[in-house]
Short mmCIF file of C-alpha atoms and ligand atoms in Angstrom, two decimals:
data_model
loop_
_atom_site.label_atom_id
_atom_site.label_comp_id
_atom_site.label_asym_id
_atom_site.label_seq_id
_atom_site.Cartn_x
_atom_site.Cartn_y
_atom_site.Cartn_z
CA MET Z 1 28.89 19.74 -60.20
CA ILE Z 2 27.13 22.76 -58.74
CA LEU Z 3 26.25 22.61 -55.04
CA PHE Z 4 23.22 24.49 -53.71
CA LYS Z 5 22.23 24.77 -50.06
CA LYS Z 6 19.35 27.24 -50.39
CA ALA Z 7 15.97 26.27 -51.81
CA ALA Z 8 15.42 29.63 -53.54
CA ASP Z 9 18.84 29.49 -55.26
CA ILE Z 10 18.46 26.00 -56.74
CA ASN Z 11 14.85 26.71 -57.71
CA ASN Z 12 15.85 29.87 -59.64
CA TRP Z 13 18.73 28.13 -61.37
CA LEU Z 14 16.60 25.13 -62.40
CA LEU Z 15 13.71 27.28 -63.62
CA LYS Z 16 16.18 29.14 -65.86
CA SER Z 17 17.51 25.82 -67.19
CA LYS Z 18 13.97 24.63 -67.87
CA ALA Z 19 13.18 27.88 -69.68
CA ALA Z 20 16.25 27.19 -71.83
CA GLY Z 21 14.65 23.87 -72.85
CA LYS Z 22 16.47 21.47 -70.51
CA LYS Z 23 14.80 18.47 -68.87
CA ILE Z 24 15.39 17.89 -65.18
CA GLY Z 25 15.97 14.45 -63.71
CA PHE Z 26 15.82 14.24 -59.91
CA ILE Z 27 17.28 11.67 -57.53
CA PRO Z 28 16.34 12.35 -53.90
CA THR Z 29 18.51 10.51 -51.34
CA MET Z 30 19.50 10.51 -47.69
CA GLY Z 31 23.20 10.27 -48.52
CA ALA Z 32 25.73 7.60 -47.49
CA LEU Z 33 25.70 6.93 -51.20
CA HIS Z 34 26.45 3.59 -52.83
CA ARG Z 35 26.23 2.22 -56.36
CA GLY Z 36 22.47 1.76 -56.01
CA HIS Z 37 22.16 5.54 -55.73
CA THR Z 38 24.59 6.28 -58.55
CA SER Z 39 22.70 3.83 -60.82
CA LEU Z 40 19.78 6.26 -60.52
CA ILE Z 41 22.05 9.13 -61.59
CA ASP Z 42 23.15 6.98 -64.55
CA ALA Z 43 19.50 6.47 -65.55
CA SER Z 44 18.86 10.21 -65.42
CA LYS Z 45 22.01 11.00 -67.38
CA HIS Z 46 21.07 8.38 -69.95
CA ALA Z 47 17.84 10.32 -70.57
CA GLY Z 48 19.93 13.42 -71.31
CA SER Z 49 18.53 15.40 -68.38
CA ILE Z 50 20.20 17.82 -66.01
CA SER Z 51 20.70 15.40 -63.13
CA VAL Z 52 19.92 16.76 -59.67
CA CYS Z 53 20.66 14.73 -56.56
CA SER Z 54 19.51 15.83 -53.12
CA ILE Z 55 21.01 14.64 -49.86
CA PHE Z 56 18.76 15.25 -46.89
CA VAL Z 57 18.31 12.96 -43.91
CA ASN Z 58 14.64 13.68 -43.41
CA PRO Z 59 13.78 13.75 -39.69
CA ALA Z 60 10.05 13.60 -40.52
CA GLN Z 61 10.26 10.05 -41.88
CA PHE Z 62 12.04 8.42 -38.93
CA ASN Z 63 9.57 6.80 -36.57
CA ASP Z 64 12.55 5.70 -34.43
CA ALA Z 65 14.72 8.51 -33.00
CA LYS Z 66 17.71 6.17 -32.53
CA ASP Z 67 17.58 5.16 -36.19
CA PHE Z 68 17.72 8.86 -37.12
CA ASP Z 69 20.64 9.55 -34.75
CA ASN Z 70 22.57 6.55 -36.09
CA TYR Z 71 21.86 7.15 -39.79
CA PRO Z 72 25.27 7.17 -41.54
CA THR Z 73 26.56 10.43 -43.03
CA THR Z 74 29.55 10.43 -45.38
CA ILE Z 75 29.16 13.77 -47.13
CA GLU Z 76 32.75 14.19 -48.43
CA LYS Z 77 32.69 10.71 -49.96
CA ASP Z 78 29.19 11.34 -51.33
CA ILE Z 79 30.32 14.50 -53.14
CA ASP Z 80 33.22 12.56 -54.61
CA ALA Z 81 30.91 9.74 -55.77
CA LEU Z 82 28.48 12.22 -57.34
CA GLU Z 83 31.31 14.00 -59.18
CA LYS Z 84 32.51 10.64 -60.52
CA ALA Z 85 28.96 9.69 -61.55
CA GLY Z 86 28.71 12.93 -63.54
CA CYS Z 87 25.90 14.39 -61.44
CA ASP Z 88 25.23 18.01 -62.49
CA VAL Z 89 23.68 19.50 -59.37
CA LEU Z 90 23.71 18.60 -55.67
CA PHE Z 91 21.09 20.02 -53.33
CA LEU Z 92 22.26 19.85 -49.73
CA PRO Z 93 19.68 21.69 -47.65
CA SER Z 94 19.42 22.20 -43.89
CA VAL Z 95 16.31 21.11 -41.98
CA SER Z 96 15.10 24.73 -41.75
CA GLU Z 97 15.49 25.13 -45.51
CA ILE Z 98 13.16 22.15 -46.09
CA TYR Z 99 10.79 22.86 -43.22
CA PRO Z 100 10.90 26.63 -42.62
CA ALA Z 101 7.66 26.44 -40.61
CA GLY Z 102 8.58 23.18 -38.86
CA THR Z 103 6.56 19.98 -39.25
CA GLY Z 104 4.10 20.48 -36.38
CA ASN Z 105 1.22 21.52 -38.62
CA ALA Z 106 2.23 19.48 -41.64
CA LYS Z 107 -0.49 18.35 -44.01
CA THR Z 108 -1.45 14.68 -44.11
CA TYR Z 109 -1.73 12.66 -47.28
CA ASP Z 110 -4.52 10.17 -47.84
CA LEU Z 111 -2.49 7.07 -48.66
CA GLY Z 112 -5.30 4.66 -47.76
CA TYR Z 113 -4.46 0.95 -47.66
CA LEU Z 114 -0.80 1.51 -48.54
CA GLU Z 115 -0.20 3.05 -45.14
CA THR Z 116 -1.74 0.12 -43.25
CA VAL Z 117 0.47 -2.74 -44.49
CA LEU Z 118 4.12 -3.79 -44.36
CA GLU Z 119 6.32 -0.70 -43.89
CA GLY Z 120 3.19 1.39 -43.28
CA LYS Z 121 2.16 -0.89 -40.43
CA TYR Z 122 5.60 -1.39 -38.89
CA ARG Z 123 6.77 2.22 -39.23
CA PRO Z 124 3.79 4.39 -38.25
CA GLY Z 125 4.03 7.87 -39.73
CA HIS Z 126 6.97 6.95 -41.95
CA PHE Z 127 5.19 7.36 -45.26
CA GLN Z 128 3.60 10.66 -44.19
CA GLY Z 129 7.16 11.89 -43.61
CA VAL Z 130 8.26 10.54 -46.99
CA CYS Z 131 5.38 12.33 -48.73
CA LEU Z 132 6.07 15.54 -46.84
CA VAL Z 133 9.71 15.67 -47.91
CA VAL Z 134 9.20 14.51 -51.50
CA HIS Z 135 6.34 16.97 -51.98
CA ARG Z 136 8.47 19.81 -50.60
CA LEU Z 137 11.50 18.75 -52.65
CA LEU Z 138 9.38 18.66 -55.81
CA THR Z 139 8.24 22.24 -55.19
CA ILE Z 140 11.92 23.23 -55.03
CA VAL Z 141 13.24 20.98 -57.80
CA PRO Z 142 10.83 21.24 -60.78
CA ALA Z 143 11.61 17.71 -61.95
CA ASP Z 144 10.35 16.28 -65.22
CA ASP Z 145 11.54 12.84 -64.16
CA LEU Z 146 11.98 11.30 -60.75
CA TYR Z 147 14.27 8.27 -60.39
CA LEU Z 148 13.51 5.84 -57.57
CA GLY Z 149 14.86 2.42 -56.59
CA GLN Z 150 12.79 -0.76 -56.56
CA LYS Z 151 14.64 -1.59 -53.33
CA ASP Z 152 11.98 0.59 -51.65
CA TYR Z 153 9.06 -0.91 -53.55
CA GLN Z 154 6.29 0.31 -51.24
CA GLN Z 155 7.87 3.78 -51.11
CA CYS Z 156 7.70 3.89 -54.93
CA MET Z 157 3.98 3.11 -54.72
CA VAL Z 158 3.51 5.81 -52.06
CA ILE Z 159 5.32 8.41 -54.18
CA LYS Z 160 3.23 7.41 -57.22
CA LYS Z 161 0.15 8.01 -55.08
CA LEU Z 162 1.54 11.37 -53.91
CA VAL Z 163 2.10 12.45 -57.52
CA GLU Z 164 -1.49 11.43 -58.30
CA LEU Z 165 -2.99 13.10 -55.21
CA GLU Z 166 -1.14 16.38 -55.74
CA LYS Z 167 -1.50 16.27 -59.54
CA LEU Z 168 2.23 16.74 -60.01
CA ILE Z 169 3.65 16.67 -63.52
CA THR Z 170 6.67 14.54 -62.68
CA THR Z 171 7.12 11.13 -64.35
CA ILE Z 172 8.30 8.35 -62.06
CA HIS Z 173 10.94 5.85 -63.17
CA ILE Z 174 11.55 2.79 -61.01
CA CYS Z 175 15.06 1.38 -61.39
CA PRO Z 176 16.24 -2.13 -60.46
CA THR Z 177 17.74 -2.93 -57.06
CA LEU Z 178 21.53 -3.05 -57.14
CA ARG Z 179 23.03 -5.89 -55.13
CA GLU Z 180 26.45 -6.94 -53.92
CA THR Z 181 27.78 -10.01 -55.78
CA SER Z 182 26.61 -12.01 -52.75
CA GLY Z 183 23.02 -10.91 -53.46
CA LEU Z 184 22.78 -8.52 -50.49
CA ALA Z 185 20.79 -5.44 -51.55
CA MET Z 186 22.97 -2.33 -51.35
CA SER Z 187 21.78 -0.04 -48.59
CA SER Z 188 23.20 2.87 -46.61
CA ARG Z 189 22.29 0.95 -43.46
CA ASN Z 190 24.70 -1.88 -44.47
CA MET Z 191 27.49 0.51 -43.41
CA ARG Z 192 26.41 -0.09 -39.83
CA LEU Z 193 26.94 -3.85 -40.13
CA THR Z 194 30.12 -5.67 -39.09
CA ALA Z 195 31.70 -8.04 -41.64
CA GLU Z 196 30.09 -10.93 -39.78
CA ALA Z 197 26.67 -9.25 -39.77
CA ARG Z 198 26.95 -8.63 -43.52
CA GLU Z 199 27.28 -12.39 -43.99
CA GLN Z 200 24.20 -12.90 -41.83
CA ALA Z 201 22.35 -10.16 -43.75
CA LEU Z 202 22.58 -12.30 -46.88
CA LYS Z 203 19.89 -14.51 -45.37
CA ILE Z 204 17.29 -11.89 -46.37
CA PHE Z 205 18.16 -12.39 -50.02
CA GLU Z 206 18.22 -16.16 -49.46
CA SER Z 207 14.83 -16.16 -47.83
CA LEU Z 208 13.29 -14.11 -50.69
CA SER Z 209 15.01 -16.38 -53.23
CA TYR Z 210 13.59 -19.39 -51.37
CA LEU Z 211 10.09 -17.96 -51.89
CA LYS Z 212 10.80 -17.24 -55.54
CA ASN Z 213 12.14 -20.73 -56.21
CA ASN Z 214 9.48 -22.65 -54.33
CA ILE Z 215 6.22 -20.81 -54.89
CA LYS Z 216 3.40 -22.88 -56.37
CA PRO Z 217 -0.30 -22.15 -56.79
CA GLY Z 218 -2.30 -22.97 -53.66
CA ASP Z 219 -1.76 -22.35 -49.96
CA LEU Z 220 1.28 -20.16 -49.13
CA THR Z 221 1.29 -20.19 -45.33
CA GLY Z 222 3.82 -23.03 -44.95
CA LEU Z 223 6.16 -21.48 -47.50
CA LYS Z 224 6.05 -18.09 -45.75
CA GLN Z 225 6.66 -19.70 -42.35
CA THR Z 226 9.77 -21.49 -43.69
CA ALA Z 227 11.07 -18.15 -45.02
CA VAL Z 228 10.47 -16.50 -41.61
CA ASN Z 229 12.22 -19.41 -39.86
CA LEU Z 230 15.23 -19.04 -42.12
CA LEU Z 231 15.69 -15.49 -40.82
CA THR Z 232 14.81 -16.20 -37.20
CA ASN Z 233 17.29 -19.11 -37.10
CA ALA Z 234 19.98 -16.81 -38.54
CA GLY Z 235 19.54 -14.42 -35.59
CA PHE Z 236 17.14 -11.86 -37.10
CA LYS Z 237 14.20 -10.28 -35.33
CA VAL Z 238 11.66 -10.46 -38.14
CA ASP Z 239 9.06 -7.74 -38.71
CA TYR Z 240 7.59 -9.55 -41.71
CA VAL Z 241 8.26 -11.86 -44.61
CA GLU Z 242 5.27 -11.68 -46.89
CA ILE Z 243 3.97 -12.44 -50.33
CA ALA Z 244 1.83 -9.68 -51.84
CA THR Z 245 0.37 -8.82 -55.20
CA ALA Z 246 2.86 -6.70 -57.11
CA GLY Z 247 0.19 -4.26 -58.33
CA ASP Z 248 -1.47 -3.24 -55.09
CA LEU Z 249 0.43 -4.97 -52.25
CA ASP Z 250 -2.52 -7.13 -51.29
CA ILE Z 251 -1.06 -9.68 -48.82
CA ILE Z 252 -2.08 -13.17 -49.93
CA ASN Z 253 -2.07 -16.62 -48.34
CA HIS Z 254 -3.35 -18.43 -51.41
CA TRP Z 255 -2.07 -18.01 -54.97
CA ASP Z 256 -4.21 -18.64 -58.03
CA GLY Z 257 -1.11 -19.08 -60.19
CA ASN Z 258 -1.90 -15.96 -62.23
CA ARG Z 259 -1.49 -12.79 -60.20
CA LYS Z 260 1.93 -11.15 -60.39
CA LEU Z 261 3.56 -11.35 -56.98
CA LEU Z 262 6.21 -9.71 -54.85
CA ALA Z 263 8.06 -11.19 -51.88
CA VAL Z 264 8.96 -8.62 -49.24
CA ALA Z 265 10.94 -8.81 -46.03
CA ALA Z 266 11.91 -6.52 -43.16
CA ALA Z 267 14.02 -7.68 -40.25
CA PHE Z 268 16.42 -6.42 -37.61
CA LEU Z 269 20.00 -7.55 -37.22
CA GLY Z 270 20.82 -6.08 -33.81
CA ASP Z 271 19.46 -2.54 -34.06
CA VAL Z 272 19.90 -2.30 -37.85
CA ARG Z 273 16.64 -2.77 -39.74
CA LEU Z 274 17.00 -4.12 -43.27
CA ILE Z 275 14.38 -4.40 -46.01
CA ASP Z 276 14.38 -6.10 -49.38
CA ASN Z 277 11.95 -7.41 -51.98
CA MET Z 278 11.88 -9.60 -55.05
CA LEU Z 279 9.39 -9.96 -57.88
CA LEU Z 280 8.37 -13.60 -58.08
P1 AMP E 1 17.82 6.45 -49.62
O1 AMP E 1 19.07 7.26 -49.63
O2 AMP E 1 17.96 5.12 -48.93
O3 AMP E 1 16.61 7.23 -49.17
O4 AMP E 1 17.54 6.05 -51.13
C1 AMP E 1 17.46 7.02 -52.14
C2 AMP E 1 16.98 6.36 -53.41
O5 AMP E 1 17.91 5.34 -53.79
C3 AMP E 1 15.62 5.67 -53.24
O6 AMP E 1 14.85 5.87 -54.42
C4 AMP E 1 16.00 4.23 -53.07
O7 AMP E 1 14.99 3.33 -53.44
C5 AMP E 1 17.21 4.13 -53.98
N1 AMP E 1 18.03 2.98 -53.61
C6 AMP E 1 18.47 2.64 -52.37
N2 AMP E 1 19.15 1.48 -52.41
C7 AMP E 1 19.15 1.06 -53.70
C8 AMP E 1 19.68 -0.07 -54.39
N3 AMP E 1 20.36 -1.02 -53.75
N4 AMP E 1 19.48 -0.15 -55.73
C9 AMP E 1 18.78 0.81 -56.39
N5 AMP E 1 18.27 1.90 -55.81
C10 AMP E 1 18.43 2.03 -54.48
#
């Protein structure tokens, strides 16, 4: 695996590879890698692309300074995991390499409704920061294909919108959420949980599964409240447990039995905020 730290260096190298007829698959991450991340590398490798992973804990997308300070970093282990996964290129930039002019005068992206619901509502500014970094990364890494995890469903929709708004040529591939055998969605933030808290964290999966197993056409308010109670009674501070349309994240309280739906949840265990979702 080749490691680049400078934007100009990786950009030159990748442009040469592209000129030689290679396709570039890109997997942006914030590190503290787990099998969910390496499954994205697998998908890119499967397509026969040069697989580029970036590790950059993007300060612009943290609406909570403590969350940023506490974000796990395990760079030696990450490099090892990427080598084992057969990743071709790692981009490991500094903040000044990504934001040479800072973020004070950063452009804003018109994300419309997407920025007003769920993660958009509970993490103000978060998706602007996501767009800023992904846009910048895609100017450095001329990716044909971008591999994203369904675990961050709304983020996938935001990045699709970014690609549309900026008329980028990258194709987005959304890969399934990898879970522990218990059902807990793999997440870098799980590293901050004690063994006991990991057991508790399972309740998120259980509450989404409850929605999946019990949804019926008609009023959904009682069902949603039971799912919230499941988490509250397990010691979570719940931001939301919601049912939304899978296509446009329209939050619904009544189901016609036809529209394709998604259950989504975000909740704190102590100061660790976990999110998950499940297609119903
Ligand atoms: P992150 O490092 O959390 O910013 O995630 C980097 C990429 O990995 C994003 O596209 C995530 O959606 C994806 N990802 C994170 N967790 C999982 C998971 N459990 N399964 C599949 N993809 C994931």
